[in-house]
Short mmCIF file of C-alpha atoms in Angstrom, two decimals:
data_model
loop_
_atom_site.label_atom_id
_atom_site.label_comp_id
_atom_site.label_asym_id
_atom_site.label_seq_id
_atom_site.Cartn_x
_atom_site.Cartn_y
_atom_site.Cartn_z
CA PHE Z 256 -54.50 161.35 226.98
CA ILE Z 257 -55.47 163.17 229.80
CA THR Z 258 -53.73 161.66 232.41
CA GLU Z 259 -50.26 161.83 230.30
CA HIS Z 260 -50.96 165.69 229.44
CA ARG Z 261 -52.44 165.94 232.92
CA ASP Z 262 -49.31 168.89 234.02
CA SER Z 263 -49.84 170.76 230.83
CA VAL Z 264 -53.60 171.19 230.36
CA GLU Z 265 -56.28 172.77 231.95
CA ILE Z 266 -59.20 170.35 232.40
CA TRP Z 267 -62.65 171.83 232.16
CA SER Z 268 -65.74 169.39 232.46
CA ALA Z 269 -69.21 169.32 231.88
CA ASP Z 270 -71.09 168.34 235.17
CA THR Z 271 -72.20 164.98 233.52
CA ALA Z 272 -68.59 164.29 233.18
CA LEU Z 273 -67.23 164.82 236.52
CA GLY Z 274 -68.27 161.42 238.10
CA THR Z 275 -66.26 159.65 234.83
CA LEU Z 276 -63.27 161.92 235.51
CA LEU Z 277 -62.97 161.65 239.20
CA SER Z 278 -63.47 157.83 239.08
CA LYS Z 279 -60.43 157.54 237.05
CA GLY Z 280 -58.59 159.80 239.34
CA ILE Z 281 -58.54 162.79 237.41
CA THR Z 282 -59.55 165.93 239.22
CA PRO Z 283 -60.42 168.77 236.75
CA ASP Z 284 -59.65 172.43 237.48
CA MET Z 285 -63.30 173.56 236.27
CA VAL Z 286 -66.51 171.93 236.10
CA SER Z 287 -69.73 173.76 234.47
CA ILE Z 288 -73.10 173.63 235.20
CA LEU Z 289 -76.18 174.39 233.26
CA GLU Z 290 -78.87 172.09 234.97
CA THR Z 291 -81.75 173.79 237.30
CA GLN Z 292 -83.31 170.99 238.58
CA SER Z 293 -82.17 168.59 241.97
CA TRP Z 294 -81.12 165.99 240.45
CA ASN Z 295 -77.89 167.77 239.32
CA HIS Z 296 -76.55 167.00 242.80
CA LEU Z 297 -75.96 163.67 241.55
CA ASP Z 298 -73.13 164.55 239.28
CA PHE Z 299 -71.26 166.05 242.39
CA HIS Z 300 -70.76 162.40 244.08
CA ASP Z 301 -67.48 162.09 245.40
CA SER Z 302 -66.27 165.81 244.45
CA HIS Z 303 -66.69 166.98 247.89
CA ASP Z 304 -63.82 169.34 249.33
CA THR Z 305 -62.26 168.64 246.14
CA GLY Z 306 -61.52 172.21 245.58
CA ILE Z 307 -62.70 172.26 241.79
CA ALA Z 308 -63.60 175.57 240.34
CA ILE Z 309 -67.52 175.85 239.36
CA MET Z 310 -68.63 178.20 236.65
CA ALA Z 311 -72.31 177.74 236.97
CA ASP Z 312 -75.71 179.33 234.97
CA ILE Z 313 -77.08 181.74 237.04
CA THR Z 314 -80.27 179.45 236.64
CA SER Z 315 -78.29 176.57 238.23
CA TYR Z 316 -79.41 174.40 241.26
CA PRO Z 317 -77.79 176.09 244.14
CA GLY Z 318 -77.30 172.81 246.13
CA SER Z 319 -74.47 172.36 243.50
CA LEU Z 320 -72.71 175.14 243.85
CA ASN Z 321 -70.61 174.58 247.29
CA MET Z 322 -70.46 171.08 246.54
CA THR Z 323 -66.79 171.13 245.67
CA GLY Z 324 -65.74 173.81 247.84
CA GLY Z 325 -64.22 175.75 245.13
CA ILE Z 326 -64.40 179.38 243.72
CA VAL Z 327 -67.60 179.92 242.04
CA SER Z 328 -68.45 182.03 238.97
CA PHE Z 329 -71.38 182.65 236.94
CA TYR Z 330 -72.37 183.19 233.65
CA SER Z 331 -75.85 183.80 232.17
CA SER Z 332 -77.38 181.96 228.71
CA ALA Z 333 -80.08 183.99 227.50
CA PHE Z 334 -82.40 180.91 227.72
CA ALA Z 335 -85.73 183.30 227.40
CA LYS Z 336 -86.47 186.99 226.91
CA LEU Z 337 -87.27 188.03 230.51
CA SER Z 338 -87.57 191.16 231.89
CA LEU Z 339 -85.19 189.65 234.91
CA LEU Z 340 -82.70 189.22 232.51
CA LYS Z 341 -82.55 192.34 231.27
CA ARG Z 342 -82.45 194.02 234.73
CA LEU Z 343 -79.53 191.68 235.56
CA GLU Z 344 -77.60 192.56 232.41
CA ILE Z 345 -77.87 196.65 233.56
CA ALA Z 346 -77.17 195.72 237.30
CA CYS Z 347 -74.19 193.28 236.94
CA PRO Z 348 -72.87 194.34 233.42
CA GLU Z 349 -69.26 192.28 234.04
CA LEU Z 350 -71.40 189.18 234.14
CA GLN Z 351 -70.48 187.29 231.24
CA ARG Z 352 -73.27 186.16 228.44
CA ILE Z 353 -73.64 183.42 225.96
CA PRO Z 354 -75.97 182.31 223.97
CA ALA Z 355 -78.90 179.67 224.47
CA LEU Z 356 -76.95 176.20 223.59
CA GLY Z 357 -79.29 173.83 225.32
CA SER Z 358 -76.40 171.42 226.21
CA VAL Z 359 -74.07 171.99 228.94
CA GLY Z 360 -71.32 170.55 226.84
CA LEU Z 361 -72.20 173.11 224.13
CA SER Z 362 -71.87 175.23 226.79
CA THR Z 363 -69.00 174.24 228.14
CA VAL Z 364 -67.11 174.58 224.67
CA GLN Z 365 -68.61 178.08 223.93
CA LEU Z 366 -67.01 178.94 228.09
CA ALA Z 367 -63.54 177.93 227.20
CA LEU Z 368 -63.19 179.52 223.85
CA ASN Z 369 -64.65 182.74 225.48
CA ARG Z 370 -61.66 182.70 228.32
CA SER Z 371 -58.64 181.36 226.27
CA GLU Z 372 -56.83 181.54 222.97
CA GLY Z 373 -55.19 178.39 222.79
CA PRO Z 374 -55.96 175.20 221.44
CA ILE Z 375 -58.81 173.19 222.73
CA PHE Z 376 -58.98 169.62 222.84
CA LEU Z 377 -62.72 167.96 223.05
CA ALA Z 378 -63.14 164.22 224.67
CA GLY Z 379 -66.29 162.30 224.99
CA LEU Z 380 -68.35 165.17 223.31
CA ASP Z 381 -69.25 162.44 220.23
CA PHE Z 382 -73.23 163.23 220.24
CA ALA Z 383 -73.38 159.40 219.51
CA TYR Z 384 -73.96 156.30 221.59
CA SER Z 385 -74.35 152.22 221.68
CA PRO Z 386 -78.36 151.37 222.62
CA GLY Z 387 -79.32 151.68 226.27
CA LYS Z 388 -75.84 152.98 226.67
CA THR Z 389 -76.25 156.97 226.91
CA HIS Z 390 -73.47 157.88 229.44
CA ALA Z 391 -70.21 157.03 230.33
CA ARG Z 392 -68.82 154.66 233.31
CA GLY Z 393 -68.63 156.50 236.12
CA SER Z 394 -71.25 159.23 235.42
CA SER Z 395 -74.32 159.70 237.40
CA ILE Z 396 -76.81 158.06 235.09
CA HIS Z 397 -74.39 155.36 234.73
CA ARG Z 398 -74.36 154.59 238.37
CA TRP Z 399 -78.12 155.26 238.99
CA GLN Z 400 -78.07 152.20 236.36
CA MET Z 401 -75.97 150.00 237.95
CA SER Z 402 -77.79 150.71 241.40
CA ASN Z 403 -81.28 149.77 240.27
CA ILE Z 404 -80.54 146.51 238.48
CA ILE Z 405 -82.88 143.84 239.54
CA ARG Z 406 -83.90 140.41 238.31
CA THR Z 407 -87.35 142.07 236.63
CA ASN Z 408 -85.38 144.70 235.13
CA PRO Z 409 -81.88 144.15 234.00
CA THR Z 410 -81.56 147.19 232.18
CA PRO Z 411 -82.94 150.18 233.77
CA GLY Z 412 -83.58 153.25 231.40
CA TRP Z 413 -83.45 151.09 228.34
CA THR Z 414 -87.23 151.30 227.76
CA ASP Z 415 -87.13 155.27 227.81
CA THR Z 416 -83.79 155.56 225.72
CA MET Z 417 -84.92 153.36 223.07
CA ARG Z 418 -88.43 155.49 222.84
CA ARG Z 419 -86.39 157.85 221.07
CA PRO Z 420 -86.45 157.01 217.31
CA ARG Z 421 -82.54 155.50 216.39
CA LEU Z 422 -80.91 157.03 213.42
CA LYS Z 423 -77.61 156.39 211.73
CA ALA Z 424 -75.44 159.37 210.89
CA LYS Z 425 -72.21 159.95 209.44
CA GLY Z 426 -69.03 160.02 211.47
CA TYR Z 427 -65.35 160.80 211.30
CA GLY Z 428 -63.99 159.18 207.78
CA GLN Z 429 -66.22 155.67 207.10
CA GLN Z 430 -67.54 155.49 210.32
CA GLU Z 431 -71.08 155.27 210.59
CA CYS Z 432 -72.91 156.16 214.28
CA SER Z 433 -75.85 155.48 216.24
CA THR Z 434 -77.42 158.48 217.63
CA ASP Z 435 -81.15 160.41 217.98
CA MET Z 436 -82.68 163.35 216.89
CA ILE Z 437 -81.95 165.23 219.86
CA LEU Z 438 -78.33 164.58 219.69
CA LYS Z 439 -77.91 164.91 215.93
CA GLY Z 440 -79.64 168.81 216.57
CA TYR Z 441 -77.19 169.09 219.00
CA ALA Z 442 -74.22 168.15 216.80
CA GLU Z 443 -75.48 170.22 214.09
CA LEU Z 444 -75.85 173.16 216.54
CA PHE Z 445 -72.02 172.53 217.69
CA ARG Z 446 -70.70 172.32 213.74
CA ASP Z 447 -72.99 175.78 212.85
CA ARG Z 448 -71.42 177.56 215.90
CA PHE Z 449 -68.05 176.19 216.48
CA SER Z 450 -66.64 174.35 213.28
CA ALA Z 451 -64.89 177.82 211.94
CA SER Z 452 -62.97 178.42 215.21
CA GLY Z 453 -59.75 176.80 214.32
CA ARG Z 454 -59.22 176.29 217.77
CA LEU Z 455 -61.27 172.93 218.41
CA TYR Z 456 -59.41 169.32 218.21
CA LEU Z 457 -61.40 166.27 218.65
CA LEU Z 458 -59.66 163.52 220.40
CA THR Z 459 -62.28 160.84 220.11
CA GLY Z 460 -64.71 159.70 217.49
CA GLY Z 461 -68.40 160.23 217.06
CA LEU Z 462 -70.68 162.55 214.57
CA ASP Z 463 -68.84 164.78 212.13
CA ILE Z 464 -68.91 168.15 213.75
CA GLY Z 465 -66.54 170.03 211.49
CA VAL Z 466 -63.47 170.26 213.59
CA PRO Z 467 -60.26 168.06 213.05
CA ILE Z 468 -59.96 164.93 214.90
CA THR Z 469 -56.42 164.26 216.05
CA ASP Z 470 -54.32 161.60 217.80
CA SER Z 471 -52.03 161.92 220.90
CA LEU Z 472 -49.08 162.61 219.18
CA GLU Z 473 -50.35 165.02 216.86
CA ALA Z 474 -51.95 166.78 219.82
CA ARG Z 475 -48.64 166.72 221.73
CA ARG Z 476 -47.30 168.73 218.95
CA ILE Z 477 -49.91 171.47 219.09
CA ILE Z 478 -49.41 171.64 223.33
CA GLN Z 479 -45.84 172.01 222.68
CA GLU Z 480 -46.14 174.75 220.06
CA HIS Z 481 -48.55 176.71 222.64
CA ARG Z 482 -46.52 176.64 225.32
CA ALA Z 483 -44.50 179.54 224.23
CA ALA Z 484 -47.68 181.75 224.10
CA LYS Z 485 -49.56 182.98 226.89
CA ASN Z 486 -50.50 180.88 229.64
CA ASP Z 487 -54.16 180.52 229.57
CA SER Z 488 -55.99 180.17 232.96
CA PRO Z 489 -59.94 180.17 233.46
CA GLY Z 490 -59.59 182.72 236.79
CA THR Z 491 -62.68 184.35 238.26
CA GLU Z 492 -61.79 187.74 238.62
CA SER Z 493 -62.97 189.16 235.19
CA ASP Z 494 -66.49 187.94 236.56
CA ALA Z 495 -66.57 189.23 239.77
CA VAL Z 496 -69.93 191.00 240.44
CA ASP Z 497 -69.84 194.06 242.62
CA SER Z 498 -71.33 192.98 245.98
CA ARG Z 499 -73.13 196.23 246.30
CA ALA Z 500 -74.68 196.31 242.71
CA MET Z 501 -75.80 192.66 244.00
CA SER Z 502 -77.11 193.73 246.86
CA SER Z 503 -79.17 196.54 245.39
CA PHE Z 504 -80.68 194.28 242.46
CA LEU Z 505 -81.83 192.27 244.86
CA GLU Z 506 -83.59 194.69 247.20
CA HIS Z 507 -85.41 195.75 243.76
CA GLU Z 508 -86.44 192.16 242.97
CA ILE Z 509 -87.86 192.58 246.68
CA MET Z 510 -89.47 195.69 245.96
CA LEU Z 511 -91.20 194.35 242.44
CA LEU Z 512 -92.49 191.14 244.44
CA SER Z 513 -94.15 193.07 247.28
CA ARG Z 514 -95.61 195.29 244.62
CA SER Z 515 -96.95 192.69 242.68
CA ILE Z 516 -98.41 190.97 246.10
CA HIS Z 517 -99.75 194.09 247.51
CA ALA Z 518 -101.86 194.51 244.44
CA TRP Z 519 -103.41 190.80 244.61
CA GLU Z 520 -104.20 191.37 248.07
CA SER Z 521 -105.75 194.96 247.35
CA TYR Z 522 -107.45 193.25 244.69
CA SER Z 523 -108.81 190.51 247.13
CA ASP Z 524 -110.23 192.83 249.54
CA GLY Z 525 -112.05 194.56 246.64
CA ASN Z 526 -109.90 197.82 246.63
CA GLU Z 527 -108.46 197.49 243.03
CA ASP Z 528 -109.16 196.00 239.82
CA ALA Z 529 -107.59 192.67 237.98
CA SER Z 530 -105.87 194.73 235.47
CA MET Z 531 -103.55 196.33 238.82
CA VAL Z 532 -102.10 193.12 239.35
CA VAL Z 533 -101.58 192.09 235.56
CA GLN Z 534 -99.70 195.58 235.65
CA ALA Z 535 -97.66 194.92 238.34
CA LEU Z 536 -96.59 191.45 237.61
CA GLU Z 537 -95.33 192.70 233.64
CA ALA Z 538 -92.01 193.15 235.24
CA LEU Z 539 -91.98 189.67 236.78
CA ASP Z 540 -92.67 187.34 233.69
CA HIS Z 541 -90.31 185.01 235.17
CA VAL Z 542 -92.25 183.85 237.64
CA TYR Z 543 -94.92 182.26 235.06
CA CYS Z 544 -92.65 181.65 232.61
CA ASP Z 545 -92.87 177.82 233.27
CA PHE Z 546 -96.71 177.79 233.59
CA PRO Z 547 -98.09 174.73 231.71
CA ASP Z 548 -101.07 177.57 230.28
CA GLU Z 549 -101.02 177.87 226.47
CA PRO Z 550 -100.67 181.11 224.90
CA PRO Z 551 -102.04 183.81 224.96
CA LEU Z 552 -101.60 183.30 228.56
CA PRO Z 553 -104.91 184.04 230.58
CA LYS Z 554 -102.87 186.66 232.81
CA ALA Z 555 -106.67 188.67 233.99
CA ASP Z 556 -107.90 185.04 234.94
CA ASP Z 557 -107.86 184.38 239.18
CA GLY Z 558 -106.81 181.04 239.15
CA PHE Z 559 -103.72 182.54 236.84
CA LEU Z 560 -102.98 185.58 239.38
CA PHE Z 561 -103.44 183.35 242.21
CA ARG Z 562 -100.20 180.82 241.15
CA ALA Z 563 -98.34 184.05 239.82
CA ILE Z 564 -99.07 185.70 243.43
CA ARG Z 565 -97.84 182.33 245.05
CA ARG Z 566 -94.53 182.13 243.06
CA CYS Z 567 -94.01 185.69 244.44
CA ARG Z 568 -94.04 185.12 247.68
CA GLU Z 569 -91.72 181.83 247.49
CA LEU Z 570 -89.46 183.96 245.39
CA ARG Z 571 -89.60 187.09 248.04
CA ARG Z 572 -89.05 184.41 250.70
CA TYR Z 573 -85.99 182.69 249.02
CA ILE Z 574 -84.42 186.28 248.51
CA GLU Z 575 -84.91 187.60 251.73
CA ARG Z 576 -83.28 184.51 253.24
CA VAL Z 577 -80.47 184.79 251.11
CA CYS Z 578 -79.89 188.56 251.84
CA GLU Z 579 -79.92 187.37 255.73
CA GLN Z 580 -77.05 185.14 255.12
#
């Protein structure tokens, strides 16, 4: 279907599906990123200089942003209640915001609904898989599995995937699908959020997510009906962030980080109370939101403050390096 209608549809891909599409000779128009970790780089294998536009969450792994050489635009998912995100919303009101959906697939659907007015066809978003086969051929996970096959471990990743309790869930028609609790939860979230949109159509099977499943002939009819309407395009102009506003935002972040570092140094020298450091860190809750400490956080503890200030120094160095470029 994608190959047949390549010239009449716009292809948006989640980063995890990019390798699969490229291996089939299909270059998408846009790829979305949500992942913050460095292994996200693997999803962009063979994408160098393809010119694919990238739409990335502001917390996405930075190394992935320039892999394709395409235009990069950003969005923000409300993944946590952080002072940083509130300041960013004030500084960059034009930045697109979406709910925290937890899945790059669901986030891509939300972005597509936000940026277009026409029908959207879903492929591969089935929320089901055969045991041990979690990702499509050509994806980074599949390549990793193939490259790590050895005589004593012919099915890499099998043990990890089978640790998840297997479930049988209702698919389309009389189909029964094999899935797990995590994917079933995403399918239920999809149904709750998107099933009433009236613009989504499923091209492949899988769990019943509350949108109509269609075949190639019906999809062709839907496309032809929409051709006379407005030509949707992903564009990036509406997401353009004022460079002066961003520079001012970064300078303010450096000031907040420096204030906390100076408060810690004064406390270490015996000139300030620990409460001054705690107070300075109030606006920087993002520096310790991933700490493993159980709530309530021991914010007045020297060990906690030391880790938080060390993170402040790392972030300040990073922002200063970015500002120098």
